[in-house]
Coordinates of C-alpha atoms in Angstrom, one line a residue:
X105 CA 68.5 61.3 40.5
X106 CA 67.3 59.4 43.6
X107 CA 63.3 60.4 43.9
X108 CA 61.0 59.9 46.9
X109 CA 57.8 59.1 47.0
X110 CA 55.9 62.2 47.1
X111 CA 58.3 63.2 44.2
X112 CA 57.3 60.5 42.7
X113 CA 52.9 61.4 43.3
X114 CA 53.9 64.8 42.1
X115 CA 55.0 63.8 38.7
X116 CA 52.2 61.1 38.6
X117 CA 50.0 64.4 39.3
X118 CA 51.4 66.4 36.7
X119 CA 50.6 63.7 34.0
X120 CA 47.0 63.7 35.1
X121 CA 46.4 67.2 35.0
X122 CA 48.1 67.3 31.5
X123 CA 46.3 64.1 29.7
X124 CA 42.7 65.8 29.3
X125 CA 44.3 68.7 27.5
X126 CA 45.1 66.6 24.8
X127 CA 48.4 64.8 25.5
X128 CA 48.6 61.0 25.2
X129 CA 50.4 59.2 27.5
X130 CA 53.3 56.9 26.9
X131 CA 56.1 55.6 29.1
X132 CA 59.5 57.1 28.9
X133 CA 60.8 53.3 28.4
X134 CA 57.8 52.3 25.9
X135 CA 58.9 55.1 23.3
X136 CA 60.2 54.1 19.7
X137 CA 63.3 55.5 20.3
X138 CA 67.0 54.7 21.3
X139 CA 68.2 55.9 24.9
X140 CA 71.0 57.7 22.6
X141 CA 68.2 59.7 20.3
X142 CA 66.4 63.0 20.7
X143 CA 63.9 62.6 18.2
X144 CA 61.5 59.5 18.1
X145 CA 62.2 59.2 14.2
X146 CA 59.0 57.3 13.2
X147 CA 56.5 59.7 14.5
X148 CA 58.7 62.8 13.0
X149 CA 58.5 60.8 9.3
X150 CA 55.1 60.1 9.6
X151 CA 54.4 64.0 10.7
X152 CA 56.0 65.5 7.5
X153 CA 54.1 62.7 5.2
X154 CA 50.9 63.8 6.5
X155 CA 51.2 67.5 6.7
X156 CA 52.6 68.0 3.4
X157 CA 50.2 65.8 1.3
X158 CA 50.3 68.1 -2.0
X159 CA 54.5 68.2 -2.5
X160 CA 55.4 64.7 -0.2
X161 CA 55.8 62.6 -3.6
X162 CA 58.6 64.9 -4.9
X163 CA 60.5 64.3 -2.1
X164 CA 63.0 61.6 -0.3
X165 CA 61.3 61.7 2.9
X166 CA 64.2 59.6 4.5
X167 CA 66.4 62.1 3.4
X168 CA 64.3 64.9 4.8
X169 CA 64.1 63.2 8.3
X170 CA 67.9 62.4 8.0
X171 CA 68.6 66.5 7.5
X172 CA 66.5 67.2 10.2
X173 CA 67.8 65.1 13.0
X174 CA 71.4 66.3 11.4
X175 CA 70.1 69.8 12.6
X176 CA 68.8 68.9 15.7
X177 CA 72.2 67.6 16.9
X178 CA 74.2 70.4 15.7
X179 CA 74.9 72.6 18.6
X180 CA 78.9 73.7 17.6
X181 CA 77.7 77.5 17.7
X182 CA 76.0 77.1 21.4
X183 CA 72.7 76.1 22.3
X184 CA 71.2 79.7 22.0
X185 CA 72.2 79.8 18.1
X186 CA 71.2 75.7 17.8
X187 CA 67.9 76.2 19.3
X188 CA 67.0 79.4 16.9
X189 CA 67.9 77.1 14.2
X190 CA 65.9 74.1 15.0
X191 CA 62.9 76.2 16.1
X192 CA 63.4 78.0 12.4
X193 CA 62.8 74.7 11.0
X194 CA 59.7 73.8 13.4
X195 CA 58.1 77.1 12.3
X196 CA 58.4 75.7 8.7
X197 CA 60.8 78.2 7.7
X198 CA 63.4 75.8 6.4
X199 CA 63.2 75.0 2.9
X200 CA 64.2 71.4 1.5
X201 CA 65.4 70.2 -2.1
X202 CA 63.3 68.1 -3.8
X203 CA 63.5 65.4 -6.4
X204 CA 62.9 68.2 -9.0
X205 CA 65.6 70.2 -7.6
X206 CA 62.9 73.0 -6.2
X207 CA 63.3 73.9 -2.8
X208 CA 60.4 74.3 -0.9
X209 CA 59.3 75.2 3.0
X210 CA 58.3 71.8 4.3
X211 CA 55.5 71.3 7.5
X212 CA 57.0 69.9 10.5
X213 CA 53.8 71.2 12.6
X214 CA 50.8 72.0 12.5
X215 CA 50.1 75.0 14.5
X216 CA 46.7 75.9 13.2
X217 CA 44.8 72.4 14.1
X218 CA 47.1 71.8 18.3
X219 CA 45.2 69.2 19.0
X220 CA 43.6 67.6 16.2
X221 CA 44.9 64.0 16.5
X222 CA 45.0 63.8 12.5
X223 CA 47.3 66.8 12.5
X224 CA 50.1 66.7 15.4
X225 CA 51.0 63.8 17.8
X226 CA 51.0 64.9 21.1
X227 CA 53.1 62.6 23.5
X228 CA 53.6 62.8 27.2
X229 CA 56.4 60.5 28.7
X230 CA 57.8 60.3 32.1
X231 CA 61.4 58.9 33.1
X232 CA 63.2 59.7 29.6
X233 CA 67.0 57.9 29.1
X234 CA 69.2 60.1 27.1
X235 CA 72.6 58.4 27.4
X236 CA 75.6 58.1 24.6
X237 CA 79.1 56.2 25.2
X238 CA 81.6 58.1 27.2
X239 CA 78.8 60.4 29.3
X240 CA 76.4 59.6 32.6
X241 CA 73.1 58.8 31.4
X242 CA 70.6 61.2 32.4
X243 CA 66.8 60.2 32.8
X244 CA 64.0 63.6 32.4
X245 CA 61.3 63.3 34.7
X246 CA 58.7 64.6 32.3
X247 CA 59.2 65.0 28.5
X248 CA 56.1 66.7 25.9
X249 CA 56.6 66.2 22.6
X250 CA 54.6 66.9 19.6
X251 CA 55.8 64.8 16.3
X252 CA 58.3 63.0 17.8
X253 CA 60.5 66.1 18.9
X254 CA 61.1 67.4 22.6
X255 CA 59.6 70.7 23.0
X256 CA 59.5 70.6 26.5
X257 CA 61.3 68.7 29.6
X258 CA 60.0 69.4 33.2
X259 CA 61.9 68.5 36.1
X260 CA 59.8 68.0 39.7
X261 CA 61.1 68.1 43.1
X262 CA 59.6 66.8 46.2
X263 CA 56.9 69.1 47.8
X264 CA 58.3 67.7 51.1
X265 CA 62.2 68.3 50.4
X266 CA 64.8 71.0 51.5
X267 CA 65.3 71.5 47.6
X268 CA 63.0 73.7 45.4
X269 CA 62.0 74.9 42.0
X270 CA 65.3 76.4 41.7
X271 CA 67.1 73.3 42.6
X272 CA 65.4 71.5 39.9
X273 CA 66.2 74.7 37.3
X274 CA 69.6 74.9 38.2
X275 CA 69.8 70.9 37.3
X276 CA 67.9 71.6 33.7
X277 CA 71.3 74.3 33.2
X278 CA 74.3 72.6 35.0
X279 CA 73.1 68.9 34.5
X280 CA 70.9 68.0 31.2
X281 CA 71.8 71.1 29.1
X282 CA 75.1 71.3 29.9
X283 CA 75.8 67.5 29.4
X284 CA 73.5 66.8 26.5
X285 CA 72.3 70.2 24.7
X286 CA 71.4 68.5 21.7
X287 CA 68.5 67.1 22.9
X288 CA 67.4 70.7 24.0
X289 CA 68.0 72.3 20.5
X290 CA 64.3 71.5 20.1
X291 CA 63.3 73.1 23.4
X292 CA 60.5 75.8 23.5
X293 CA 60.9 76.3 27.4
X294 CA 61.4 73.8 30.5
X295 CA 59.6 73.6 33.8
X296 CA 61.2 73.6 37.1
X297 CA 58.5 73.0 40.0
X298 CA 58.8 71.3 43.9
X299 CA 55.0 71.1 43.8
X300 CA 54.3 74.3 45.2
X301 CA 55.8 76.6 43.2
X302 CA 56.4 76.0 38.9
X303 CA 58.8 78.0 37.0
X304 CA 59.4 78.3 32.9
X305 CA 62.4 79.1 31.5
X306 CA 64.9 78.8 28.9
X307 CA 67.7 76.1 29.5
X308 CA 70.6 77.7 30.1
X309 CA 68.7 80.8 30.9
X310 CA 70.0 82.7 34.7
X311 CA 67.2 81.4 37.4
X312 CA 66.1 85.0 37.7
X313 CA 64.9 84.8 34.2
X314 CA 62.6 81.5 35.1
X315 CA 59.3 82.7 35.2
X316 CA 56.3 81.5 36.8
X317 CA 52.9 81.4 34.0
X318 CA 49.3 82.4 35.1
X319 CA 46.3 84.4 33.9
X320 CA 45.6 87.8 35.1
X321 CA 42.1 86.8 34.8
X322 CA 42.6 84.5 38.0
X323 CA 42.6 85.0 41.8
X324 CA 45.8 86.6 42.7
X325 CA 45.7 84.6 46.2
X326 CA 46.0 81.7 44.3
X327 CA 49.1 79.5 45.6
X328 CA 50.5 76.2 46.9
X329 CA 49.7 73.3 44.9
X330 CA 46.5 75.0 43.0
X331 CA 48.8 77.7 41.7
X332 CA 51.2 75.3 40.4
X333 CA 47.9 73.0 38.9
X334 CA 46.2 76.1 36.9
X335 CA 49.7 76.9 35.6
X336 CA 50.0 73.6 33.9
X337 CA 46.4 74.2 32.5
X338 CA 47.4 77.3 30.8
X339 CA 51.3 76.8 30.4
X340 CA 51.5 73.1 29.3
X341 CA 48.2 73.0 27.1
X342 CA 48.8 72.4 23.6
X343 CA 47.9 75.4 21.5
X344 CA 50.0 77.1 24.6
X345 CA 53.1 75.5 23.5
X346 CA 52.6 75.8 19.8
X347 CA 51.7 79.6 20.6
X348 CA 54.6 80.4 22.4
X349 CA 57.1 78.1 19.8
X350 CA 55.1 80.1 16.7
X351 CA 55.0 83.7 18.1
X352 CA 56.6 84.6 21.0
X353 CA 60.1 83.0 21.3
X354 CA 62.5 85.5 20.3
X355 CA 66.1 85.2 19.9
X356 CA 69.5 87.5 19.4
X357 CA 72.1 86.0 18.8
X358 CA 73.5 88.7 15.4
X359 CA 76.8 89.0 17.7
X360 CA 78.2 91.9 19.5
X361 CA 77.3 90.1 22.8
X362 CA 75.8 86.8 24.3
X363 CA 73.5 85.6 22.6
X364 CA 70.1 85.5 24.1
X365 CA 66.8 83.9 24.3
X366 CA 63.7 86.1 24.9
X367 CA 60.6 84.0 26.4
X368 CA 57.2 85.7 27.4
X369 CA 55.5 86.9 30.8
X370 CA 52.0 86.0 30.6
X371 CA 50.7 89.4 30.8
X372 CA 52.9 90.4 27.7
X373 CA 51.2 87.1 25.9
X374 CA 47.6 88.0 26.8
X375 CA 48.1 91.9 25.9
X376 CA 49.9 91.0 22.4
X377 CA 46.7 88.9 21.7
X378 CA 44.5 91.2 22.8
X379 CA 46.2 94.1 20.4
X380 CA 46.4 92.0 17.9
X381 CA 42.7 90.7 18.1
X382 CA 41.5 94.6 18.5
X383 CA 43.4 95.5 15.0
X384 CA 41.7 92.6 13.4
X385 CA 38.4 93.4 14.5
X386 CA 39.1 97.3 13.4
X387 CA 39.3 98.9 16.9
X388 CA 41.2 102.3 17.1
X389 CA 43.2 102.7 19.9
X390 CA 44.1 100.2 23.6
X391 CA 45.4 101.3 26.5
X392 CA 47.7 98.7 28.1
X393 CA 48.3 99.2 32.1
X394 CA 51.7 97.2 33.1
X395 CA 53.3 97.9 36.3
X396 CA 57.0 99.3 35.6
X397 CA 59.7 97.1 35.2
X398 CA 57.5 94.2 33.8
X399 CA 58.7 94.6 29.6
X400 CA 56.7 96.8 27.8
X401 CA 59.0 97.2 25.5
X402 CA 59.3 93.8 24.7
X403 CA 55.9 93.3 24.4
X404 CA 55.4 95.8 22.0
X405 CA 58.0 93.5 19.3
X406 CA 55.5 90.9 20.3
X407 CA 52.5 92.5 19.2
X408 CA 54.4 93.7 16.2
X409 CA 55.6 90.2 15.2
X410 CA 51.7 89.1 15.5
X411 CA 50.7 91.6 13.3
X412 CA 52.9 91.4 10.7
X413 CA 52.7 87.3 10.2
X414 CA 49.0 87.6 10.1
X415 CA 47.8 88.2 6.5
X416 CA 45.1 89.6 7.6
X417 CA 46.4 92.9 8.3
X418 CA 47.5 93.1 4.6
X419 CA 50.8 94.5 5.1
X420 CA 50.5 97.1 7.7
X421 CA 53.0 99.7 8.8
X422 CA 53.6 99.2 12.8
X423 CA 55.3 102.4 14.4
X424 CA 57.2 101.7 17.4
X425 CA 56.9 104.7 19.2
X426 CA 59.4 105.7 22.2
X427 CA 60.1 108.9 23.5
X428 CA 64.1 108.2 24.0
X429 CA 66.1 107.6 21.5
X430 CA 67.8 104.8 24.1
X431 CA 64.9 102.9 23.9
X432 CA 64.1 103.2 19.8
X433 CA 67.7 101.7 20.1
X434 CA 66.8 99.0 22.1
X435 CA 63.7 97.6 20.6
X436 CA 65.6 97.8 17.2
X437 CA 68.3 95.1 18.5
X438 CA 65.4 92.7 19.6
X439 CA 63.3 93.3 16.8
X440 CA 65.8 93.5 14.3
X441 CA 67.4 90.4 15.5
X442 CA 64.1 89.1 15.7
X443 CA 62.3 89.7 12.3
X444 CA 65.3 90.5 10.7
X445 CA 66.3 93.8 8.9
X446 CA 64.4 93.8 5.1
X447 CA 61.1 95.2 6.6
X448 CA 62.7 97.3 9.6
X449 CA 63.6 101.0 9.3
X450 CA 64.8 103.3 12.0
X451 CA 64.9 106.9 10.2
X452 CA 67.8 109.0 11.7
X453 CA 65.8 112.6 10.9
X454 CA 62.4 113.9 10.6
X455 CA 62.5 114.8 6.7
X456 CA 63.4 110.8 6.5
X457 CA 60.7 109.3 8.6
X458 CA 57.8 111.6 7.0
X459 CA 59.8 110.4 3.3
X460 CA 59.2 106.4 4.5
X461 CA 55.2 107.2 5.6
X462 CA 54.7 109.5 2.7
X463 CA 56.2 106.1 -0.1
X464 CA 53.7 104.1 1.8
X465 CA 56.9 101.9 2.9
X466 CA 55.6 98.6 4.9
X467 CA 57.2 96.6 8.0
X468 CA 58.0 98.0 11.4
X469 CA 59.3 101.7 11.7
X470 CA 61.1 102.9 15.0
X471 CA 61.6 106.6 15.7
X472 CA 60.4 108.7 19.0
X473 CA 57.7 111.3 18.7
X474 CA 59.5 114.4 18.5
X475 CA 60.4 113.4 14.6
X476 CA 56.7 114.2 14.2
X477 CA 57.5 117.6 14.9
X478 CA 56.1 119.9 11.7
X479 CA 55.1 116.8 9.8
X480 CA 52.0 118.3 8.3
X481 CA 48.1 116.9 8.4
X482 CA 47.3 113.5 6.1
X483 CA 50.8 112.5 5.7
X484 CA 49.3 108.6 5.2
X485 CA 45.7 108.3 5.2
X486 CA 45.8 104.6 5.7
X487 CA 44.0 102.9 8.3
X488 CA 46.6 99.7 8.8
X489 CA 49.3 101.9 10.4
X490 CA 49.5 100.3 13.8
X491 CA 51.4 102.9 16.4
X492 CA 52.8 100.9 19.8
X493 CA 53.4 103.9 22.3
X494 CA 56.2 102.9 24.7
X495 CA 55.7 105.0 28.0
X496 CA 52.3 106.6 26.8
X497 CA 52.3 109.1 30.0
X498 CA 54.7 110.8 28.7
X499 CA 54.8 113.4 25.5
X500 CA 51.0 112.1 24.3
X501 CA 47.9 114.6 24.8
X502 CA 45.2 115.3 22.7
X503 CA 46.2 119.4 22.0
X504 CA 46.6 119.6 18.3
X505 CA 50.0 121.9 18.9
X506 CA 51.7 118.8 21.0
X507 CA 53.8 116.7 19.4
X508 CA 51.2 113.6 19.5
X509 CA 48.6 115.9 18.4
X510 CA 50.8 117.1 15.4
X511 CA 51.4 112.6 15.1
X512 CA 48.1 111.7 14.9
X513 CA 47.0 114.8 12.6
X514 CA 49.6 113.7 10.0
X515 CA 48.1 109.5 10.7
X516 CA 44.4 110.4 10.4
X517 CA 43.2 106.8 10.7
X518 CA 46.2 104.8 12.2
X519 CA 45.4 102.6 15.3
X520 CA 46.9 103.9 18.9
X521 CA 47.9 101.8 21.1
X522 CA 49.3 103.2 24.7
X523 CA 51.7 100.7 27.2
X524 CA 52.4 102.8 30.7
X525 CA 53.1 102.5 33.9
X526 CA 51.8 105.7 35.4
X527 CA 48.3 106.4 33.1
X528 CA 47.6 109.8 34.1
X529 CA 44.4 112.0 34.5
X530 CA 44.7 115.6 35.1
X531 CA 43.5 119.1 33.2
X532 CA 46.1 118.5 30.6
X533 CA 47.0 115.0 30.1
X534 CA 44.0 111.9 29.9
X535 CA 46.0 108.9 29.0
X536 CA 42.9 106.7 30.0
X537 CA 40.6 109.2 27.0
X538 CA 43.4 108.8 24.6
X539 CA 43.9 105.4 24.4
X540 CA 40.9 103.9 25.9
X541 CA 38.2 102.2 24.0
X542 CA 35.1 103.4 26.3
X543 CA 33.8 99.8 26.2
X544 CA 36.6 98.4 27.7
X545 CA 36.0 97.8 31.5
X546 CA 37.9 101.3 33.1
X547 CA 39.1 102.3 29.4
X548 CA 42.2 99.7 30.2
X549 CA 42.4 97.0 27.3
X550 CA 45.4 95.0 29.8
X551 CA 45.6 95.5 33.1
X552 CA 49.1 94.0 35.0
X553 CA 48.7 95.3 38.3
X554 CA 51.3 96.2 41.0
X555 CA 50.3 93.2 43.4
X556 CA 50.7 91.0 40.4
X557 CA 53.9 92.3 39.4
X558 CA 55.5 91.7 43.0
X559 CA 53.6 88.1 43.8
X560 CA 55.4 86.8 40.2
X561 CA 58.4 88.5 41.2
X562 CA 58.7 90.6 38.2
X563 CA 59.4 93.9 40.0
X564 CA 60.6 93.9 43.6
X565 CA 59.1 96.0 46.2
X566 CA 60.6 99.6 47.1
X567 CA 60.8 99.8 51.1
X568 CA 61.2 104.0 52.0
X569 CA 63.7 104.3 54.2
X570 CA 63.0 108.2 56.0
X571 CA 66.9 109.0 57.3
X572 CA 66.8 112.7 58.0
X573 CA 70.0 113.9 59.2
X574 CA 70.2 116.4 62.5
X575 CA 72.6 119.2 61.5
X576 CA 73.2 122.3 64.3
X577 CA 74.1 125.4 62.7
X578 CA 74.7 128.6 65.0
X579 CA 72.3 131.3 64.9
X580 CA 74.5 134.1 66.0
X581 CA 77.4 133.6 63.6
X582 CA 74.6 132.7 61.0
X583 CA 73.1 136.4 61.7
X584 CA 76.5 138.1 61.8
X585 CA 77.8 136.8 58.9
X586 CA 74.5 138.4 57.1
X587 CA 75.1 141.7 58.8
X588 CA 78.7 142.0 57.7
X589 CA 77.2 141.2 54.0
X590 CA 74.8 143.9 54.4
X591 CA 77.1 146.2 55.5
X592 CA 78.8 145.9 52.8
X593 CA 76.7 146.3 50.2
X594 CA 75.1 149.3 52.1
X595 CA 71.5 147.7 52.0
X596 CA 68.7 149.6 53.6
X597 CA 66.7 148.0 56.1
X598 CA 63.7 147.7 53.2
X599 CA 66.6 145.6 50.9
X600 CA 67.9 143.8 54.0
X601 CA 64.2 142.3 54.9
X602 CA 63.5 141.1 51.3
X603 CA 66.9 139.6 51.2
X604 CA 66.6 137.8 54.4
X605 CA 63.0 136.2 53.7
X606 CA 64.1 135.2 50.0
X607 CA 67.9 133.6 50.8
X608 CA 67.2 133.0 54.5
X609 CA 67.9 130.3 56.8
X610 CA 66.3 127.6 55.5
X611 CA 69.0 128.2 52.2
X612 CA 72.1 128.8 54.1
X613 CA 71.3 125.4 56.0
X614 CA 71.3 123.0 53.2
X615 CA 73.8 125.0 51.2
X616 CA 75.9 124.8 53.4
X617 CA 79.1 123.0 52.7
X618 CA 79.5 121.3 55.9
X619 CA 75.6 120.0 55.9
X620 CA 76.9 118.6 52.4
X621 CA 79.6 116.9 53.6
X622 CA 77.0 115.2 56.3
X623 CA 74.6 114.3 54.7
X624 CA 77.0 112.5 52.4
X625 CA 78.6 110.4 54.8
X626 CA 75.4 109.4 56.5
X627 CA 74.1 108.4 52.6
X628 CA 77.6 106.4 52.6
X629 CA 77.5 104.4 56.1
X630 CA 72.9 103.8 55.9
X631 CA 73.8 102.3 52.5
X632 CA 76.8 100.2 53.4
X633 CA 75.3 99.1 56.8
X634 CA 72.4 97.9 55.1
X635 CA 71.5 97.8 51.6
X636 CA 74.9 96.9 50.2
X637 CA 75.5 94.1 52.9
X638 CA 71.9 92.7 51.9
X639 CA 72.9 92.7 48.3
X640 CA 69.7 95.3 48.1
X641 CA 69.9 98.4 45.7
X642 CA 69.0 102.0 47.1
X643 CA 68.1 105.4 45.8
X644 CA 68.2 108.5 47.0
X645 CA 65.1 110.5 47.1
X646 CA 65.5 113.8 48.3
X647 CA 62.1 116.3 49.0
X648 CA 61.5 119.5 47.8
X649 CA 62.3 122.7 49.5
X650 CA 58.4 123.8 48.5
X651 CA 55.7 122.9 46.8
X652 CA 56.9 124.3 43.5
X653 CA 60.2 123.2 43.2

C-alpha cells in the first residue's frame, strides 16, 4: 500500500519502542529468506539444534525442518484448523520420528527463557514481501518473529489519515489472510493501529472481536499516542507473546459450527495469573470483580488450563462451578475443545458427581451447585481441588443448610474462587467475606471495573430511556362497573371497602386491556423510531407496583 510520511514515523516509532524489550532489528529486505517463504529456514534449523541438545543426534534435522514448514503451508481445512495445528507444534506438542524409529516431542521454543538470546531469536522486520507466481505481492509493515517463524504481523495507518485501526484490520482479513493464509498459520495475534488507537486480534477474526491490550494497573485516562505506546510495552513484549501462544490461545474447531479462535482480554490474562499464582502459593479463596459482559466464563478455562499444565499443582481437580446448566454447557464446548475430553467430566446427576470426587478422579469437573445438594461432609479431604465459581452472587452463602454451604462442607480444604459482576453485601449474602482473602486491597483479588469495561469497549453503555405512557380511564364508569359487581355478590359495605383498597384503581388501570394494548404500541413505535433505526438494542424495564413486588 501507498504510505505517507507520518505512516511511515509511526512504524519507525513502533520499532523503537519494541527493540529494548528484547527484539533485534533486521530489515524486511535483509532477512535470509525468499519473498515466496513464511519461515526464515536457517534460524528455524538452528532453533531446534539448540533446544534439543540431549535427542538432536538421533534425528534428520533437515527432515524435521522440511515437516515443519510442510505444516506451516497446509491450510486445506481453513486457517482456524491450520493455525491450531501449527501452534500445536510451537507448544512442542508434536512428536517427530527419529533415526531409531522413537517418536518424540521436539522444542521449537523456548517459552521458559523469552528473552535469553541463547534460547530464542527474537527478530523484528519492517516492510516484509510475501509474493508467489500467479498472486499480488503483498509487503507487512511490521513482522515479529521468534526462530524464524511469524508470530505476529502489525499493520499501521497514518495518525493523520481518514482511515483507522479498523481500516488496517479489515486489510489483515480481506487482504494478507485472505490472499496468503499460509503465512498466518503461525500467527499468535496481529495488530491493527493508526497511531492513536492499537487493536489485537485474530486474522480473520470479525473487527468487533479486535481488542485493544492494557493493564488495569494503569491510568484509565490514558489515550492518544501514550495509550497505543504502553500497549506495545505490555502486548508486543516477549514473554507476552510466548504467554499468550503457550497459555491463553484457545481454539474450537471439533465441528458442529465455525470454527473459532478464542484470544484473551487483559483483565482475563492478569486474573488467570493471579489465580493461578494464589493456588501455588497455597491461598484459599479470590474474589474476582469483572464488569458483566467482559468473559468470565472464559476466563475461568483459562485459569483452569494454567493450573492443570503446571506440575506444580500435582494433579489437581478444578470444579467449574455454574449455577445454569446453559452455562456448564458452554464452558464444556470451549474447554473440551480446548484441553480435549480424557481429563474432562460433566456428571449428568448428583449420585455421579459425588461418585467422581469420592474415586479422587483428576482433570476439570463441570456441574452447577445444586448437584451438591445432600452430598454429605468430607466427601474429598484434598486440598488441590480448585472450585472456579461462575456468577458467585448468586446461590453461594456461608449458612451450612445452603447449597454452597452443604459444597464446601463435603470439600473441606478445596480453594474458592468467586468471578461476579454484582459482589453483594447484605444480612444474608457477603460475597466480598466469602471469597476475599482479607489481605487483598478491598477483599477483591481482580478488579475490571465498569469505566474500564466501556473505555475498551467490552460492554456498551445502557442509556434509560423513562417513556411513561398517559392513559385516561373514566372514573364514573370505573365506579359503576364496581357497584354492579357488588351488587351482585351482595357485599356489605365492611366487604365492599376491603375490596376496593385491595383490587382498586391503581389494578384496574394497568390491567386493563385497553392500557395493554397502549402501552404495546408505544413499546413498538419508541423502539422502531429509534433504537432499531440506530442498529441499538432495547429492553424493557418495567417498575414495580410497590416496594415488595
Amino acid at each position: 500500500m501507498a504510505k505517507g510520511v507520518r505512516e511511515r514515523e509511526f512504524q519507525n516509532l513502533m520499532i523503537q519502542w519494541s527493540l529494548p524489550m528484547g527484539w533485534g532489528y533486521t530489515a524486511g529486505r535483509s532477512l535470509s529468506r525468499e519473498t515466496t517463504q513464511t519461515v526464515v529456514v536457517g534460524e528455524l534449523r538452528d532453533a531446534i539444534v539448540r533446544l534439543n541438545p540431549e535427542v538432536i543426534d538421533g534425528f534428520d534435522v533437515d527432515t524435521v525442518v522440511e515437516e515443519i514448514i510442510a505444516t506451516v503451508n497446509a491450510v486445506d481445512g481453513g486457517l482456524v484448523r491450520a493455525n491450531e495445528q501449527v501452534l500445536k507444534l510451537l507448544r512442542g506438542h508434536k512428536e517427530f520420528r527419529g533415526a531409531d524409529g522413537v517418536w518424540r516431542a521436539l522444542k521449537v521454543i523456548d517459552f521458559e527463557h523469552p528473552t535469553d538470546p541463547t534460547a530464542n531469536t527474537l527478530v523484528l522486520s519492517d516492510e516484509v514481501t510475501i509474493t508467489v507466481p500467479g498472486k499480488t505481492p503483498r509487503r507487512f509493515d511490521l513482522v515479529y518473529w521468534v526462530n524464524g517463524l511469524p508470530l505476529v504481523v502489525v499493520e499501521v495507518k497514518s495518525p493523520t489519515a481518514k482511515s483507522g485501526w479498523a481500516d488496517a484490520a479489515r486489510e489483515i482479513n480481506d487482504v494478507y489472510a485472505t490472499e496468503y493464509p499460509w503465512f498466518f498459520t503461525p500467527n499468535v495475534f496481529s495488530v491493527a493501529s493508526d497511531g492513536l488507537k492499537l487493536r489485537f486480534g485474530a486474522a480473520s477474526a470479525p473487527l468487533n472481536q479486535w481488542q485493544p491490550f492494557r493493564s488495569t494497573d494503569d491510568d484509565e485516562n490514558l489515550s492518544g499516542q501514550a495509550d497505543v505506546q504502553r500497549s506495545v510495552e505490555l502486548l508486543l513484549k516477549p514473554a507476552a507473546v510466548l504467554d499468550m501462544l503457550g497459555n491463553f490461545v484457545l481454539f474450537s474447531t471439533s465441528g458442529g459450527g465455525a470454527d473459532k479462535k478464542y484470544l484473551p482480554r487483559y483483565p482475563q490474562m492478569e486474573a488467570a495469573h493471579l489465580i493461578h499464582e494464589r493456588v501455588l502459593s497455597d491461598g484459599q479463596k479470590g474474589l474476582i470483580w469483572h464488569h458483566q459482559g467482559s468473559g468470565k466464563t472464559l476466563l475461568m478455562v483459562f485459569a483452569a488450563s494454567l493450573l492443570l499444565a503446571d506440575t506444580r499443582t500435582e494433579s489437581p481437580t478444578i470444579i467449574l462451578l455454574s449455577d445454569r446448566t446453559q452455562l456448564v454447557r458452554q464452558t464444556s464446548g470451549v474447554f473440551t475443545s480446548a484441553m480435549g475430553d480424557a481429563y474432562f467430566h460433566q456428571p449428568a446427576t448428583s449420585k455421579k458427581l459425588c461418585s467422581l470426587l469420592a474415586d479422587d478422579v483428576r482433570g476439570v469437573i463441570s456441574t452447577t451447585v445444586h448437584k451438591f445438594a445432600d452430598a454429605g461432609k468430607d466427601l474429598s479431604t484434598r486440598g488441590n481441588i480448585i472450585v472456579l465459581v461462575d456468577e458467585a452472587h448468586r446461590t453461594q452463602s456461608a449458612e451450612e443448610e445452603s447449597l454452597a454451604g452443604q459444597m464446601r462442607a463435603a470439600l473441606p480444604n478445596a480453594k474458592f474462587f468467586g468471578m461476579t459482576g454484582t459482589p453483594i453485601r447484605n444480612l444474608s449474602t457477603n460475597t466480598f467475606a466469602l471469597f476475599g482473602e482479607e489481605a487483598d486491597p478491598d477483599r477483591v483479588l481482580h478488579r475490571y471495573s465498569v469505566s474500564r469495561s466501556l473505555q475498551d469497549e467490552a460492554t456498551v453503555p445502557v442509556v434509560l430511556d423513562p417513556h411513561p405512557v398517559l392513559f385516561e380511564m373514566n372514573d364514573q364508569a370505573l365506579q359503576a362497573e364496581f357497584d354492579q359487581f357488588a351488587d351482585e355478590f351482595d357485599l356489605d359495605d365492611p366487604d365492599r371497602e376491603n375490596l376496593s383498597r385491595k383490587f382498586g384503581r391503581l389494578t384496574s388501570v394497568f390491567a386493563n386491556p385497553e392500557r395493554i394494548q397502549t402501552v404495546c404500541q408505544d413499546i413498538v413505535d419508541h423502539y422502531l423510531a429509534g433504537a432499531y433505526r440506530n442498529g441499538l438494542k432495547a429492553q424493557v424495564e418495567v417498575p414495580p407496583l410497590c416496594g415488595r413486588c
